[in-house]
Amino acid sequence: MTELRTVLHHSDAPEQHRENIAFAMMLGKQGMRRPWPSSPIEAARWQIRQVLQLLNDAEVLVISPAAHAAVMAAAATLEPADVGTLDKNRDIPMPTGLLVLPEPVVVENRGGSLSDIRAFGWQFVTQYQVLPDAQYSGVQLACFMDRDGPVQPEPWRLAVAQARATGSPLPPLVPDGIYGLRADGALAAESSERHTEISEEHRRLNTVLNQVAQHSTQPPEEGQWDGGRIKDTYDDFAARYAFAFWRLAAQGVTVLGAPQEPGENRPRNRPGAQPAEPDVRVIRLTNQVPAQRSTKDGGTSRVYHHRWTVRMHKVRQWYPSAQEHRVIWRGPYIKGPTDAPLMVGEKAYSVD
């Protein structure tokens, strides 16, 4: 809030509305209705209530490593304005969900600090903006970090130890920020030129907030993820990941299944085995493409022993029946034998 107030103070926003604009941009987008909180602790208590409601109502989803790699690749292709095409009724498979990742994603945040994200949770809300009648259908997106994840600075280890010593240990998933996404397809029918303008406005605001000098204005249309850390220059990785996950699910690139697929003969009663959780559903890729290189005479010259994420690109597809453009992706898909290990990169990071 302090950073945003500073930016607005040096903007051309009417002075009498700057405070209201700051609250609307921060909390109104998350679904908080006026009057705005009088203190930070009041805002924190409201957010805690939101997280508890999410955890109480959410359907729990676990994304497979292959599907996670595909979503990461899709998120890398997105512009800020693409997220504005989100339509909760068309794109999001359920009103309340908690998506648990197969491993923490290390993110470089505003100012260079590091954190890790292990899960995303969402629930439908109404967004409240500056004007009294400015209300939109939205999604409240909550990030959760891994209590025992790779980012373990000394103050965090101390906080975890103190919480455990007092008899109130921190949970494995710790809330770490809430975002608000508009979800009424507001930008779905806008031109490519308008999308570019909106993306640039988003970048300019976050450039000031981050005090970052420059960033490419023409990100590549292709994306891939090598398993390394994410540099979240414009504080929109969470929104891009969630949007990519929802849209790929809506387009059938991923499939929502049960913890144990039919036909699997996995032992259930061996010592130490964890029983399948009936309330958890698993997200998997729908298409697995074998990777074999054929010779001219029809033989196979090479057989691969690992899987990898094939690059993808996004297009704005015109739907005549709906009279609108929608962002869709060609790909991504996992290539290689289905029983081979998935390779996402060969880089190793030591995070202090």
GROMACS .gro file of C-alpha atoms in nm:
model
  352
    1MET     CA    1   0.000   0.000   0.000
    2THR     CA    2   0.285   0.238   0.082
    3GLU     CA    3   0.451   0.174  -0.254
    4LEU     CA    4   0.122   0.218  -0.439
    5ARG     CA    5   0.039   0.540  -0.254
    6THR     CA    6   0.382   0.677  -0.348
    7VAL     CA    7   0.328   0.598  -0.714
    8LEU     CA    8  -0.021   0.750  -0.716
    9HIS     CA    9   0.108   1.060  -0.537
   10HIS     CA   10   0.335   1.126  -0.835
   11SER     CA   11   0.069   1.042  -1.093
   12ASP     CA   12  -0.205   1.252  -1.253
   13ALA     CA   13  -0.476   1.078  -1.048
   14PRO     CA   14  -0.704   1.330  -0.872
   15GLU     CA   15  -0.559   1.395  -0.528
   16GLN     CA   16  -0.890   1.347  -0.347
   17HIS     CA   17  -0.929   0.997  -0.499
   18ARG     CA   18  -0.576   0.860  -0.461
   19GLU     CA   19  -0.637   0.685  -0.130
   20ASN     CA   20  -0.958   0.528  -0.258
   21ILE     CA   21  -0.784   0.417  -0.578
   22ALA     CA   22  -0.504   0.252  -0.379
   23PHE     CA   23  -0.748   0.054  -0.163
   24ALA     CA   24  -0.955  -0.045  -0.467
   25MET     CA   25  -0.648  -0.166  -0.656
   26MET     CA   26  -0.520  -0.365  -0.359
   27LEU     CA   27  -0.823  -0.491  -0.165
   28GLY     CA   28  -1.125  -0.415  -0.383
   29LYS     CA   29  -0.983  -0.645  -0.650
   30GLN     CA   30  -0.955  -0.919  -0.388
   31GLY     CA   31  -1.326  -0.891  -0.313
   32MET     CA   32  -1.330  -0.658  -0.011
   33ARG     CA   33  -1.628  -0.424   0.004
   34ARG     CA   34  -1.605  -0.071   0.140
   35PRO     CA   35  -1.561   0.076   0.399
   36TRP     CA   36  -1.189   0.012   0.368
   37PRO     CA   37  -0.998  -0.117   0.673
   38SER     CA   38  -0.871   0.139   0.922
   39SER     CA   39  -0.548  -0.050   1.001
   40PRO     CA   40  -0.322  -0.321   0.855
   41ILE     CA   41  -0.432  -0.573   1.119
   42GLU     CA   42  -0.795  -0.526   1.015
   43ALA     CA   43  -0.702  -0.605   0.654
   44ALA     CA   44  -0.498  -0.906   0.766
   45ARG     CA   45  -0.789  -1.046   0.967
   46TRP     CA   46  -1.016  -1.013   0.664
   47GLN     CA   47  -0.761  -1.197   0.449
   48ILE     CA   48  -0.727  -1.473   0.711
   49ARG     CA   49  -1.103  -1.523   0.701
   50GLN     CA   50  -1.086  -1.547   0.322
   51VAL     CA   51  -0.811  -1.810   0.335
   52LEU     CA   52  -1.000  -2.016   0.595
   53GLN     CA   53  -1.314  -2.005   0.380
   54LEU     CA   54  -1.110  -2.117   0.079
   55LEU     CA   55  -0.951  -2.409   0.265
   56ASN     CA   56  -1.287  -2.514   0.405
   57ASP     CA   57  -1.470  -2.515   0.070
   58ALA     CA   58  -1.202  -2.596  -0.188
   59GLU     CA   59  -1.184  -2.908  -0.395
   60VAL     CA   60  -0.825  -3.033  -0.366
   61LEU     CA   61  -0.635  -3.092  -0.691
   62VAL     CA   62  -0.282  -3.227  -0.736
   63ILE     CA   63  -0.112  -3.153  -1.068
   64SER     CA   64   0.125  -3.412  -1.212
   65PRO     CA   65   0.486  -3.313  -1.292
   66ALA     CA   66   0.423  -3.339  -1.666
   67ALA     CA   67   0.110  -3.124  -1.656
   68HIS     CA   68   0.287  -2.876  -1.428
   69ALA     CA   69   0.572  -2.842  -1.679
   70ALA     CA   70   0.318  -2.778  -1.955
   71VAL     CA   71   0.141  -2.511  -1.752
   72MET     CA   72   0.472  -2.342  -1.671
   73ALA     CA   73   0.551  -2.336  -2.043
   74ALA     CA   74   0.209  -2.189  -2.120
   75ALA     CA   75   0.243  -1.922  -1.851
   76ALA     CA   76   0.571  -1.808  -2.006
   77THR     CA   77   0.390  -1.711  -2.327
   78LEU     CA   78   0.129  -1.488  -2.165
   79GLU     CA   79   0.102  -1.112  -2.180
   80PRO     CA   80  -0.063  -0.921  -1.891
   81ALA     CA   81  -0.364  -0.839  -2.109
   82ASP     CA   82  -0.422  -1.207  -2.189
   83VAL     CA   83  -0.526  -1.265  -1.828
   84GLY     CA   84  -0.799  -1.004  -1.883
   85THR     CA   85  -0.975  -1.242  -2.122
   86LEU     CA   86  -1.052  -1.477  -1.831
   87ASP     CA   87  -1.417  -1.582  -1.809
   88LYS     CA   88  -1.496  -1.772  -1.491
   89ASN     CA   89  -1.800  -1.944  -1.643
   90ARG     CA   90  -1.610  -2.067  -1.946
   91ASP     CA   91  -1.255  -2.121  -1.821
   92ILE     CA   92  -1.256  -2.226  -1.456
   93PRO     CA   93  -1.357  -2.587  -1.386
   94MET     CA   94  -1.493  -2.525  -1.034
   95PRO     CA   95  -1.578  -2.219  -0.821
   96THR     CA   96  -1.340  -2.306  -0.536
   97GLY     CA   97  -1.020  -2.507  -0.568
   98LEU     CA   98  -0.678  -2.568  -0.421
   99LEU     CA   99  -0.413  -2.676  -0.672
  100VAL     CA  100  -0.106  -2.838  -0.514
  101LEU     CA  101   0.213  -2.837  -0.724
  102PRO     CA  102   0.447  -3.137  -0.745
  103GLU     CA  103   0.735  -2.923  -0.616
  104PRO     CA  104   0.782  -2.565  -0.498
  105VAL     CA  105   0.846  -2.301  -0.764
  106VAL     CA  106   1.115  -2.056  -0.653
  107VAL     CA  107   1.017  -1.698  -0.739
  108GLU     CA  108   1.229  -1.385  -0.735
  109ASN     CA  109   0.992  -1.117  -0.605
  110ARG     CA  110   0.979  -0.741  -0.597
  111GLY     CA  111   1.309  -0.603  -0.472
  112GLY     CA  112   1.497  -0.927  -0.539
  113SER     CA  113   1.371  -1.130  -0.242
  114LEU     CA  114   1.304  -1.501  -0.294
  115SER     CA  115   1.003  -1.709  -0.201
  116ASP     CA  116   0.857  -2.040  -0.308
  117ILE     CA  117   0.505  -2.129  -0.418
  118ARG     CA  118   0.368  -2.477  -0.349
  119ALA     CA  119  -0.005  -2.427  -0.408
  120PHE     CA  120  -0.265  -2.192  -0.554
  121GLY     CA  121  -0.618  -2.153  -0.422
  122TRP     CA  122  -0.909  -1.969  -0.580
  123GLN     CA  123  -1.268  -1.875  -0.512
  124PHE     CA  124  -1.519  -1.658  -0.695
  125VAL     CA  125  -1.575  -1.306  -0.564
  126THR     CA  126  -1.724  -0.973  -0.666
  127GLN     CA  127  -1.463  -0.705  -0.724
  128TYR     CA  128  -1.531  -0.354  -0.594
  129GLN     CA  129  -1.357  -0.068  -0.769
  130VAL     CA  130  -1.347   0.309  -0.734
  131LEU     CA  131  -1.698   0.404  -0.844
  132PRO     CA  132  -1.986   0.274  -0.627
  133ASP     CA  133  -2.139   0.091  -0.925
  134ALA     CA  134  -1.806  -0.048  -1.054
  135GLN     CA  135  -1.849  -0.413  -0.960
  136TYR     CA  136  -1.718  -0.705  -1.161
  137SER     CA  137  -1.717  -1.081  -1.147
  138GLY     CA  138  -1.375  -1.186  -1.028
  139VAL     CA  139  -1.157  -1.457  -0.880
  140GLN     CA  140  -0.963  -1.428  -0.557
  141LEU     CA  141  -0.631  -1.607  -0.606
  142ALA     CA  142  -0.429  -1.706  -0.299
  143CYS     CA  143  -0.068  -1.830  -0.306
  144PHE     CA  144   0.070  -2.075  -0.052
  145MET     CA  145   0.438  -2.125   0.022
  146ASP     CA  146   0.599  -2.444   0.145
  147ARG     CA  147   0.685  -2.423   0.515
  148ASP     CA  148   0.973  -2.665   0.457
  149GLY     CA  149   1.051  -2.554   0.102
  150PRO     CA  150   1.383  -2.457  -0.058
  151VAL     CA  151   1.374  -2.092   0.057
  152GLN     CA  152   1.476  -2.101   0.423
  153PRO     CA  153   1.627  -1.768   0.538
  154GLU     CA  154   1.727  -1.746   0.901
  155PRO     CA  155   1.430  -1.526   1.011
  156TRP     CA  156   1.191  -1.779   0.860
  157ARG     CA  157   1.357  -2.076   1.031
  158LEU     CA  158   1.336  -1.884   1.358
  159ALA     CA  159   0.966  -1.810   1.308
  160VAL     CA  160   0.892  -2.177   1.231
  161ALA     CA  161   1.084  -2.289   1.541
  162GLN     CA  162   0.909  -2.034   1.765
  163ALA     CA  163   0.566  -2.135   1.638
  164ARG     CA  164   0.644  -2.500   1.705
  165ALA     CA  165   0.777  -2.421   2.053
  166THR     CA  166   0.457  -2.238   2.149
  167GLY     CA  167   0.242  -2.537   2.057
  168SER     CA  168   0.097  -2.373   1.742
  169PRO     CA  169   0.317  -2.503   1.458
  170LEU     CA  170   0.278  -2.348   1.117
  171PRO     CA  171   0.088  -2.562   0.863
  172PRO     CA  172   0.275  -2.721   0.571
  173LEU     CA  173   0.109  -2.472   0.333
  174VAL     CA  174   0.142  -2.113   0.454
  175PRO     CA  175  -0.061  -1.831   0.291
  176ASP     CA  176   0.165  -1.592   0.104
  177GLY     CA  177  -0.035  -1.325  -0.072
  178ILE     CA  178  -0.375  -1.276  -0.234
  179TYR     CA  179  -0.449  -1.143  -0.583
  180GLY     CA  180  -0.772  -1.039  -0.751
  181LEU     CA  181  -0.839  -1.129  -1.114
  182ARG     CA  182  -1.126  -0.992  -1.318
  183ALA     CA  183  -1.314  -1.289  -1.462
  184ASP     CA  184  -1.593  -1.160  -1.683
  185GLY     CA  185  -1.402  -1.181  -2.013
  186ALA     CA  186  -1.363  -0.804  -2.018
  187LEU     CA  187  -1.084  -0.799  -2.277
  188ALA     CA  188  -1.189  -1.099  -2.485
  189ALA     CA  189  -1.327  -0.888  -2.769
  190GLU     CA  190  -1.060  -0.616  -2.761
  191SER     CA  191  -0.818  -0.570  -3.051
  192SER     CA  192  -0.458  -0.683  -3.046
  193GLU     CA  193  -0.355  -0.318  -3.038
  194ARG     CA  194  -0.562  -0.259  -2.726
  195HIS     CA  195  -0.413  -0.570  -2.565
  196THR     CA  196  -0.067  -0.432  -2.632
  197GLU     CA  197  -0.160  -0.097  -2.473
  198ILE     CA  198  -0.300  -0.264  -2.160
  199SER     CA  199   0.006  -0.486  -2.124
  200GLU     CA  200   0.232  -0.184  -2.151
  201GLU     CA  201   0.031   0.004  -1.887
  202HIS     CA  202   0.072  -0.292  -1.653
  203ARG     CA  203   0.445  -0.301  -1.716
  204ARG     CA  204   0.488   0.072  -1.664
  205LEU     CA  205   0.314   0.060  -1.327
  206ASN     CA  206   0.517  -0.234  -1.207
  207THR     CA  207   0.837  -0.090  -1.347
  208VAL     CA  208   0.789   0.207  -1.116
  209LEU     CA  209   0.692  -0.017  -0.825
  210ASN     CA  210   0.992  -0.241  -0.881
  211GLN     CA  211   1.234   0.033  -0.979
  212VAL     CA  212   1.334  -0.186  -1.268
  213ALA     CA  213   1.493  -0.006  -1.561
  214GLN     CA  214   1.372  -0.202  -1.859
  215HIS     CA  215   1.211  -0.520  -1.982
  216SER     CA  216   1.145  -0.655  -2.326
  217THR     CA  217   0.831  -0.502  -2.474
  218GLN     CA  218   0.800  -0.787  -2.721
  219PRO     CA  219   0.812  -1.116  -2.528
  220PRO     CA  220   0.850  -1.422  -2.751
  221GLU     CA  221   0.537  -1.606  -2.852
  222GLU     CA  222   0.698  -1.936  -2.758
  223GLY     CA  223   0.752  -2.043  -2.400
  224GLN     CA  224   0.929  -2.320  -2.222
  225TRP     CA  225   1.036  -2.387  -1.867
  226ASP     CA  226   1.369  -2.543  -1.773
  227GLY     CA  227   1.294  -2.599  -1.407
  228GLY     CA  228   1.480  -2.291  -1.282
  229ARG     CA  229   1.365  -2.002  -1.070
  230ILE     CA  230   1.106  -1.755  -1.199
  231LYS     CA  231   1.192  -1.385  -1.211
  232ASP     CA  232   0.857  -1.223  -1.137
  233THR     CA  233   0.948  -0.874  -1.258
  234TYR     CA  234   0.590  -0.755  -1.292
  235ASP     CA  235   0.432  -0.941  -0.998
  236ASP     CA  236   0.202  -1.142  -1.223
  237PHE     CA  237   0.344  -1.495  -1.223
  238ALA     CA  238   0.064  -1.626  -1.000
  239ALA     CA  239  -0.202  -1.481  -1.231
  240ARG     CA  240  -0.031  -1.617  -1.543
  241TYR     CA  241   0.012  -1.965  -1.395
  242ALA     CA  242  -0.348  -1.985  -1.276
  243PHE     CA  243  -0.481  -1.853  -1.607
  244ALA     CA  244  -0.268  -2.100  -1.804
  245PHE     CA  245  -0.386  -2.388  -1.586
  246TRP     CA  246  -0.753  -2.295  -1.619
  247ARG     CA  247  -0.739  -2.231  -1.993
  248LEU     CA  248  -0.542  -2.546  -2.074
  249ALA     CA  249  -0.791  -2.746  -1.867
  250ALA     CA  250  -1.081  -2.583  -2.054
  251GLN     CA  251  -0.918  -2.665  -2.389
  252GLY     CA  252  -0.866  -3.029  -2.296
  253VAL     CA  253  -0.485  -3.021  -2.282
  254THR     CA  254  -0.511  -3.151  -1.926
  255VAL     CA  255  -0.759  -3.395  -1.781
  256LEU     CA  256  -0.909  -3.404  -1.433
  257GLY     CA  257  -0.896  -3.758  -1.300
  258ALA     CA  258  -0.901  -3.964  -0.983
  259PRO     CA  259  -0.599  -4.028  -0.762
  260GLN     CA  260  -0.574  -4.379  -0.906
  261GLU     CA  261  -0.668  -4.434  -1.266
  262PRO     CA  262  -0.886  -4.733  -1.360
  263GLY     CA  263  -0.678  -5.038  -1.439
  264GLU     CA  264  -0.386  -4.942  -1.218
  265ASN     CA  265  -0.277  -5.223  -0.992
  266ARG     CA  266  -0.103  -5.025  -0.723
  267PRO     CA  267  -0.063  -5.204  -0.388
  268ARG     CA  268  -0.271  -5.044  -0.117
  269ASN     CA  269  -0.188  -5.244   0.194
  270ARG     CA  270   0.190  -5.265   0.198
  271PRO     CA  271   0.355  -5.142   0.521
  272GLY     CA  272   0.391  -4.767   0.526
  273ALA     CA  273   0.181  -4.715   0.212
  274GLN     CA  274  -0.037  -4.404   0.202
  275PRO     CA  275  -0.398  -4.483   0.116
  276ALA     CA  276  -0.553  -4.305  -0.181
  277GLU     CA  277  -0.735  -3.991  -0.074
  278PRO     CA  278  -1.088  -3.995  -0.220
  279ASP     CA  279  -1.125  -3.617  -0.190
  280VAL     CA  280  -0.816  -3.540  -0.401
  281ARG     CA  281  -0.825  -3.533  -0.781
  282VAL     CA  282  -0.519  -3.550  -1.004
  283ILE     CA  283  -0.453  -3.327  -1.306
  284ARG     CA  284  -0.269  -3.504  -1.589
  285LEU     CA  285  -0.182  -3.431  -1.950
  286THR     CA  286  -0.419  -3.582  -2.203
  287ASN     CA  287  -0.166  -3.642  -2.480
  288GLN     CA  288   0.163  -3.827  -2.461
  289VAL     CA  289   0.349  -3.827  -2.794
  290PRO     CA  290   0.610  -4.102  -2.842
  291ALA     CA  291   0.951  -3.976  -2.949
  292GLN     CA  292   1.101  -4.199  -3.215
  293ARG     CA  293   1.290  -4.079  -3.518
  294SER     CA  294   1.209  -4.283  -3.830
  295THR     CA  295   1.438  -4.358  -4.123
  296LYS     CA  296   1.334  -4.339  -4.487
  297ASP     CA  297   1.270  -4.713  -4.503
  298GLY     CA  298   1.034  -4.698  -4.208
  299GLY     CA  299   1.277  -4.816  -3.944
  300THR     CA  300   1.359  -4.634  -3.622
  301SER     CA  301   1.699  -4.475  -3.590
  302ARG     CA  302   1.673  -4.346  -3.233
  303VAL     CA  303   1.462  -4.423  -2.929
  304TYR     CA  304   1.453  -4.164  -2.652
  305HIS     CA  305   1.478  -4.260  -2.288
  306HIS     CA  306   1.327  -3.947  -2.131
  307ARG     CA  307   1.033  -3.713  -2.177
  308TRP     CA  308   1.038  -3.338  -2.222
  309THR     CA  309   0.801  -3.046  -2.276
  310VAL     CA  310   0.768  -2.943  -2.642
  311ARG     CA  311   0.748  -2.569  -2.700
  312MET     CA  312   0.413  -2.407  -2.766
  313HIS     CA  313   0.268  -2.089  -2.910
  314LYS     CA  314  -0.051  -1.897  -2.850
  315VAL     CA  315  -0.298  -1.758  -3.102
  316ARG     CA  316  -0.612  -1.544  -3.086
  317GLN     CA  317  -0.868  -1.776  -3.243
  318TRP     CA  318  -1.187  -1.624  -3.386
  319TYR     CA  319  -1.505  -1.812  -3.288
  320PRO     CA  320  -1.785  -1.717  -3.534
  321SER     CA  321  -2.057  -1.874  -3.320
  322ALA     CA  322  -1.960  -1.658  -3.022
  323GLN     CA  323  -1.843  -1.359  -3.231
  324GLU     CA  324  -1.530  -1.319  -3.021
  325HIS     CA  325  -1.160  -1.392  -3.014
  326ARG     CA  326  -1.026  -1.636  -2.759
  327VAL     CA  327  -0.666  -1.701  -2.664
  328ILE     CA  328  -0.583  -2.064  -2.735
  329TRP     CA  329  -0.258  -2.259  -2.753
  330ARG     CA  330  -0.117  -2.496  -3.009
  331GLY     CA  331   0.038  -2.745  -2.769
  332PRO     CA  332   0.210  -2.790  -2.538
  333TYR     CA  333   0.260  -3.161  -2.508
  334ILE     CA  334   0.502  -3.403  -2.350
  335LYS     CA  335   0.715  -3.597  -2.597
  336GLY     CA  336   0.883  -3.926  -2.520
  337PRO     CA  337   0.797  -4.271  -2.385
  338THR     CA  338   0.520  -4.261  -2.128
  339ASP     CA  339   0.720  -4.464  -1.875
  340ALA     CA  340   1.038  -4.254  -1.907
  341PRO     CA  341   1.141  -3.986  -1.654
  342LEU     CA  342   1.044  -3.625  -1.729
  343MET     CA  343   1.337  -3.389  -1.783
  344VAL     CA  344   1.279  -3.019  -1.717
  345GLY     CA  345   1.639  -2.901  -1.713
  346GLU     CA  346   1.983  -2.969  -1.577
  347LYS     CA  347   2.024  -2.660  -1.357
  348ALA     CA  348   2.063  -2.677  -0.981
  349TYR     CA  349   2.011  -2.381  -0.748
  350SER     CA  350   2.125  -2.339  -0.391
  351VAL     CA  351   1.876  -2.112  -0.213
  352ASP     CA  352   1.982  -1.960   0.120
   0.00000   0.00000   0.00000
